[in-house]
XYZ file of C-alpha atoms in Angstrom:
170
model
C 174.832 173.657 175.331
C 177.668 173.770 172.782
C 177.970 170.762 170.544
C 181.065 168.668 170.693
C 183.334 169.045 167.648
C 183.461 165.970 165.436
C 186.491 163.765 165.885
C 189.343 164.424 163.478
C 189.367 162.383 160.307
C 192.327 160.002 160.498
C 193.380 156.759 158.866
C 193.923 155.339 162.353
C 190.177 155.616 162.922
C 189.638 153.523 159.767
C 192.216 150.935 160.894
C 190.433 150.556 164.238
C 186.917 150.202 162.785
C 185.294 146.761 163.047
C 184.197 146.774 159.404
C 187.720 147.471 158.208
C 189.164 144.745 160.442
C 186.546 142.212 159.271
C 187.310 143.067 155.631
C 191.056 142.709 156.199
C 190.612 139.390 157.980
C 188.417 138.175 155.108
C 191.212 139.085 152.675
C 193.733 137.264 154.861
C 191.452 134.236 155.262
C 190.934 133.902 151.500
C 194.658 134.341 150.876
C 195.557 131.613 153.389
C 192.846 129.302 151.990
C 194.068 129.801 148.427
C 197.681 129.206 149.456
C 196.931 125.998 151.378
C 194.497 124.701 148.749
C 196.281 125.866 145.568
C 196.847 122.293 144.366
C 193.055 121.808 144.222
C 192.128 124.968 142.270
C 189.049 125.656 144.407
C 187.889 128.902 145.992
C 186.392 129.008 149.495
C 182.892 129.415 148.000
C 183.399 126.493 145.604
C 184.532 124.387 148.565
C 181.473 125.402 150.611
C 179.216 124.579 147.659
C 180.798 121.128 147.278
C 180.337 120.422 150.995
C 176.693 121.541 150.854
C 175.985 119.447 147.745
C 177.725 116.461 149.358
C 175.659 116.916 152.520
C 172.395 117.543 150.632
C 172.494 115.691 147.293
C 169.759 116.897 144.978
C 169.749 120.451 146.341
C 168.799 123.144 143.831
C 170.740 126.376 143.307
C 168.260 128.572 145.209
C 168.440 126.376 148.303
C 172.216 126.034 147.933
C 172.416 129.828 147.990
C 170.460 129.881 151.267
C 172.523 127.074 152.813
C 175.904 128.711 152.163
C 174.613 132.331 152.412
C 175.921 133.291 148.982
C 174.276 135.581 146.446
C 172.098 133.508 144.088
C 173.061 135.391 140.926
C 176.798 134.987 141.590
C 176.336 131.368 142.631
C 175.419 130.497 139.042
C 179.011 131.060 137.908
C 180.302 129.013 140.872
C 178.042 126.130 139.819
C 179.152 126.473 136.185
C 182.823 126.303 137.201
C 182.238 123.241 139.370
C 180.343 121.577 136.528
C 183.112 122.481 134.035
C 185.612 120.797 136.374
C 183.300 117.740 136.397
C 182.868 117.959 140.200
C 179.090 118.290 140.063
C 176.293 117.403 137.711
C 172.899 119.002 137.204
C 169.853 116.831 136.687
C 166.284 118.018 136.044
C 163.922 117.724 139.001
C 161.329 114.979 138.403
C 158.408 117.275 139.289
C 159.664 120.341 137.350
C 162.221 119.875 134.574
C 163.106 123.606 134.713
C 164.654 123.110 138.159
C 168.105 121.573 138.095
C 169.196 119.465 141.054
C 172.865 119.310 141.993
C 174.873 116.178 142.728
C 178.564 115.484 143.309
C 180.292 113.371 140.707
C 182.819 110.704 141.691
C 185.632 113.184 141.012
C 183.794 115.826 143.053
C 183.544 113.460 146.013
C 187.220 112.539 145.604
C 188.433 116.160 145.488
C 186.330 116.933 148.552
C 187.974 114.087 150.498
C 191.431 115.131 149.291
C 191.097 118.846 150.079
C 189.933 118.441 153.705
C 193.453 118.347 155.252
C 194.438 121.503 153.320
C 191.253 123.294 154.423
C 191.921 122.283 158.036
C 195.500 123.627 157.763
C 194.144 126.902 156.379
C 191.618 127.248 159.201
C 194.302 126.535 161.805
C 196.700 129.053 160.225
C 194.100 131.810 160.436
C 193.935 131.455 164.209
C 197.505 130.298 164.842
C 198.850 133.672 166.049
C 196.378 133.630 168.962
C 196.665 131.730 172.222
C 194.285 128.731 172.421
C 191.973 130.506 174.891
C 191.850 133.581 172.638
C 191.046 131.389 169.597
C 188.105 129.894 171.439
C 186.916 133.310 172.637
C 187.247 134.835 169.163
C 185.339 131.986 167.512
C 182.558 132.251 170.104
C 182.250 136.001 169.642
C 182.376 135.777 165.831
C 179.670 133.109 165.797
C 177.548 135.286 168.082
C 178.064 138.397 165.935
C 177.243 136.543 162.723
C 174.116 135.025 164.261
C 172.873 138.289 165.785
C 173.554 140.257 162.584
C 172.312 137.604 160.127
C 169.304 139.669 159.042
C 171.549 142.632 158.161
C 173.308 140.543 155.499
C 172.543 140.983 151.800
C 172.293 137.176 151.790
C 171.154 135.965 155.216
C 171.874 132.379 156.134
C 168.644 130.438 155.645
C 169.885 126.847 155.902
C 167.037 125.525 158.056
C 164.347 127.061 155.856
C 165.992 125.763 152.677
C 166.591 122.285 154.024
C 163.082 122.012 155.431
C 161.806 122.244 151.846
C 164.166 119.451 150.844
C 162.528 117.248 153.413
C 165.907 116.517 154.974
C 165.714 118.620 158.110
C 168.634 120.659 159.371
């Protein structure tokens, strides 16, 4: 039985690939976030870190990495930037002084409250071109894809495991 010839190599095939489309939408999402939130000088990852620290005061960097599914080694520079902006503080853990626990400062809590409307505008803008029913369908499918492919990630989401060790549940 003769084998089928491989499909021709075209840029259209790249443009139609899910990975390419996800990457492009990530670029668009970050661009929209940065535009809407430019007055706050925060990246999407810095924002996620602030929310996680606000939600789980006293979280350490390793658990923060698991909660926001962000590479631990890169997260160090995110934490340093947030500390330099005086949005968070690091305090030694009572049981092990080598472990630093993260807390929002008053200015960190204030910036978090102030940025929420801009973040909400950014999220709405990302989906705005779609009809409401399509937005809901897309969000459902994306959540399903992310959940089902979590283990394929270089940094799988491990929020429940991380928070269980904090003694704060999920």
